[in-house]
Short mmCIF file of C-alpha atoms in Angstrom, two decimals:
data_model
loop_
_atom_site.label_atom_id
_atom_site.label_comp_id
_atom_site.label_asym_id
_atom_site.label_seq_id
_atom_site.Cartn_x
_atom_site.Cartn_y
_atom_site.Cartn_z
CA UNK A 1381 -2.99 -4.54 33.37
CA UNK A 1382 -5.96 -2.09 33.30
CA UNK A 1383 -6.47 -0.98 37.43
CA UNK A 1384 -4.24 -3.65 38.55
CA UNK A 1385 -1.05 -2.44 40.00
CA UNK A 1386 2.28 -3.99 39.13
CA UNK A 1387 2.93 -4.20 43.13
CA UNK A 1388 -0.27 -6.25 44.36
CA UNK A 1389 -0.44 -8.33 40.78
CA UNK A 1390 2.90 -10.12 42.03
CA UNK A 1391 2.50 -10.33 45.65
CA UNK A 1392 -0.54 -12.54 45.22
CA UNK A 1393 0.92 -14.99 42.26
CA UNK A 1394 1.60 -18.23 42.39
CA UNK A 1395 3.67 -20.62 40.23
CA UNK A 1396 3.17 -23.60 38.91
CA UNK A 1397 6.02 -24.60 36.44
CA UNK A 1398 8.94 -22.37 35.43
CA UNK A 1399 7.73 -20.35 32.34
CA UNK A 1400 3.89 -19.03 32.89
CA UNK A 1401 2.11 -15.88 32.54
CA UNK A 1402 0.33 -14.62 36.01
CA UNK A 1403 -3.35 -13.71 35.75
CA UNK A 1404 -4.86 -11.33 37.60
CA UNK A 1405 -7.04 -12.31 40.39
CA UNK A 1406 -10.93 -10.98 39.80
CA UNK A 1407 -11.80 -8.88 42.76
CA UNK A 1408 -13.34 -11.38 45.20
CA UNK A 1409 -13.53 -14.10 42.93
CA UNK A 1410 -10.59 -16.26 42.02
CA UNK A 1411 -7.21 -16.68 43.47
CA UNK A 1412 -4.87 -15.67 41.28
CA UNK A 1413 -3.55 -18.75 38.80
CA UNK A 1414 -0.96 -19.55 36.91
CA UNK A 1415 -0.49 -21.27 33.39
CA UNK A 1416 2.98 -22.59 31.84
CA UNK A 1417 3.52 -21.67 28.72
CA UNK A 1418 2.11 -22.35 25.93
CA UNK A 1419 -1.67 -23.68 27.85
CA UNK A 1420 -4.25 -22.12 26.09
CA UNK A 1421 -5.81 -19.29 28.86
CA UNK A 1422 -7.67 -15.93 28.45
CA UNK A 1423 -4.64 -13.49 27.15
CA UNK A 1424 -6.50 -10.61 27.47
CA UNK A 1425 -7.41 -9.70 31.12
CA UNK A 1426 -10.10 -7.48 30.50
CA UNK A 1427 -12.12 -9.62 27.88
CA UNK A 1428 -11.08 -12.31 30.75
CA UNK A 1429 -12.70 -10.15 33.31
CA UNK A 1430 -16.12 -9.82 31.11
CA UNK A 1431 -15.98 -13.29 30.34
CA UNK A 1432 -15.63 -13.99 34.27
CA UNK A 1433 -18.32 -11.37 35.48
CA UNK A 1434 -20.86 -12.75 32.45
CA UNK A 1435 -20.63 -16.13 33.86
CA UNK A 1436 -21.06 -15.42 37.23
CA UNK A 1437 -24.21 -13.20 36.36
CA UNK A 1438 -25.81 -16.09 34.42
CA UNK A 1439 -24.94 -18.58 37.20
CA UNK A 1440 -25.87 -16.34 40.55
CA UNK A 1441 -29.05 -17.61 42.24
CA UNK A 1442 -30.66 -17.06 45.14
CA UNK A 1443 -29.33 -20.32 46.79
CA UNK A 1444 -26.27 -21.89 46.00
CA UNK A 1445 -26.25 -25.18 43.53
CA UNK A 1446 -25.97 -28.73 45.12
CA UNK A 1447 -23.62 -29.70 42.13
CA UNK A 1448 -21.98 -27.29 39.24
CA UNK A 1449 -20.41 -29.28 36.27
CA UNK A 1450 -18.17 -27.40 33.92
CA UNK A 1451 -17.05 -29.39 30.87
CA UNK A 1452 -14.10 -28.20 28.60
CA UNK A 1453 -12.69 -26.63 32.16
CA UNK A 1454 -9.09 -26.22 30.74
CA UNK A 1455 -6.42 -25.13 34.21
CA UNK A 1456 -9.98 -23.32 35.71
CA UNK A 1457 -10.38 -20.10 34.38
CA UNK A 1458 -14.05 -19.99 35.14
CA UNK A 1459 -13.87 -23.33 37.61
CA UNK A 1460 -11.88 -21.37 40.46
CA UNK A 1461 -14.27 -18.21 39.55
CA UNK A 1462 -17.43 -19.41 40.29
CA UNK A 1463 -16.91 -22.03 43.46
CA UNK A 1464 -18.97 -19.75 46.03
CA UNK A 1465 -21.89 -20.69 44.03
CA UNK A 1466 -22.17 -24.14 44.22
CA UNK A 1467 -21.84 -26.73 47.18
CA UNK A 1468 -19.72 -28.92 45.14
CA UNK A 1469 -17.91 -28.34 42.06
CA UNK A 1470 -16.96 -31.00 39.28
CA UNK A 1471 -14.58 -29.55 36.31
CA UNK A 1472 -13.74 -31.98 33.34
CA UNK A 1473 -10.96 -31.79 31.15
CA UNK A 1474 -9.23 -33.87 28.00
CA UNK A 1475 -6.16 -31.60 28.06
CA UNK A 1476 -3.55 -33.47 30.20
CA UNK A 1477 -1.80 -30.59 31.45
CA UNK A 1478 -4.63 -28.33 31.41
CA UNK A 1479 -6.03 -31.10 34.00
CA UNK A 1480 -3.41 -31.74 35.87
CA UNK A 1481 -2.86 -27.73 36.85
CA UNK A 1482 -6.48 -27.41 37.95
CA UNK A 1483 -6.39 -30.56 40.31
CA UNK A 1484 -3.58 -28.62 41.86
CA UNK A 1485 -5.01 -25.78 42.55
CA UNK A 1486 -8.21 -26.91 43.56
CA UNK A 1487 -5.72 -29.44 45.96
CA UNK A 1488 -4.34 -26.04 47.76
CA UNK A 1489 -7.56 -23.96 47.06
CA UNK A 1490 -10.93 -25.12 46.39
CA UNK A 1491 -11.87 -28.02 49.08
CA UNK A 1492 -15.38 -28.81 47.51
CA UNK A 1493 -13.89 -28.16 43.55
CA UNK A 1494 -13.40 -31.96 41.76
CA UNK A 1495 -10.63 -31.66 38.49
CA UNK A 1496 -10.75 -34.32 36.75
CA UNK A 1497 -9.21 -35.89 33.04
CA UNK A 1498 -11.47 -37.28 30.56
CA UNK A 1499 -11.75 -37.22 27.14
CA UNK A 1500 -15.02 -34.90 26.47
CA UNK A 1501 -17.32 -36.23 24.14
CA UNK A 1502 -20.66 -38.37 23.72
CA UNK A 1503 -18.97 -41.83 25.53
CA UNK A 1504 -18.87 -39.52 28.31
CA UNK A 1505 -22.93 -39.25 28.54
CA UNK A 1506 -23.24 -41.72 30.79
CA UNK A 1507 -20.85 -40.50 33.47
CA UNK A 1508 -21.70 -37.15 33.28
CA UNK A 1509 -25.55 -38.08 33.90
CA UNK A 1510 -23.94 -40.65 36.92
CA UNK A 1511 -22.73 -37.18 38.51
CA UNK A 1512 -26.21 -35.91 38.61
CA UNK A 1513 -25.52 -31.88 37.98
CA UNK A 1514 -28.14 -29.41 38.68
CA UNK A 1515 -25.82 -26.90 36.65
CA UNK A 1516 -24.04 -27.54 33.68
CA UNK A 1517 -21.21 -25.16 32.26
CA UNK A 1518 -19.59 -25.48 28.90
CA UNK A 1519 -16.57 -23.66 27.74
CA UNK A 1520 -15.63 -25.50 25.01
CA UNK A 1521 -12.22 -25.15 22.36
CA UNK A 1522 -13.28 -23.11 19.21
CA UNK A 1523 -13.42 -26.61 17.52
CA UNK A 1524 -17.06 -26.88 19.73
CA UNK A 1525 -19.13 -29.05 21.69
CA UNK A 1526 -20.92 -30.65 19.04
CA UNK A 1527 -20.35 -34.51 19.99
CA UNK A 1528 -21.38 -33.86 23.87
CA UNK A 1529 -23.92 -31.35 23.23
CA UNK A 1530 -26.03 -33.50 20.91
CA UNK A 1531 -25.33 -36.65 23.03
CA UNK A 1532 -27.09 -34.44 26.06
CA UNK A 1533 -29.77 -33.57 23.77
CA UNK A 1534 -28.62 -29.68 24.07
#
């Protein structure tokens, strides 16, 4: 667990569900997550770590966003990572129990964070245009984001 000790690692989990691997918590960033078993999530945590750190770089602004959408947001890897730099956060996800984990946590932890389940993919233009973003972030499955991305004209 690269610098994080065993100790501090456990004090600050949470569960959600009775198998899951713990993930540590990014140093002021996240709070530290839970996912059952067998949800796709970052296995590594220091390739999580870069991943986390990259995303924040490209997103940091002098002034906070009115409204950060993140499609493909799985249980909120990067959702519950980047909340201090928008006003209000909407995160979109097809996976049910992907979904359903990240409206938890952003029920206990993220006040201005929105989780919600939809299937991603161009009937979805509409909406997603309806929520008016001034920040868009993708994270899609390895299968892509083909479908959405060409219905936004990306």
């Amino acid at each position: 667990m690269s610098r994080y000790n065993r100790r501090s690692f456990l004090r600050g989990a949470s569960a959600f569900g009775a198998a899951s691997l713990a993930l540590p918590a990014l140093p002021s960033l996240s709070p530290i997550r839970t996912a059952p078993a067998g949800m796709f999530r970052q296995a590594n945590p220091a390739v999580n770590h870069a991943l986390v750190s990259h995303v924040r770089a490209s997103l940091s602004t002098d002034a906070p966003f009115e409204h950060l959408l993140e499609l493909f947001g799985g249980a909120g890897n990067l959702t519950f990572a980047v909340p201090d730099l928008a006003k209000r956060v909407t995160t979109i996800e097809g996976e049910g129990a992907a979904s359903k984990l990240a409206k938890q946590i952003a029920a206990s932890h993220a006040t201005h964070v929105t989780a919600l389940a939809r299937t991603i993919d161009a009937s979805l233009v509409d909406e997603l245009v309806a929520l008016a973003p001034d920040a868009l972030l993708l994270d899609p499955p390895r299968s892509g984001a083909r479908d959405v991305g060409a219905a936004l004209g990306a």
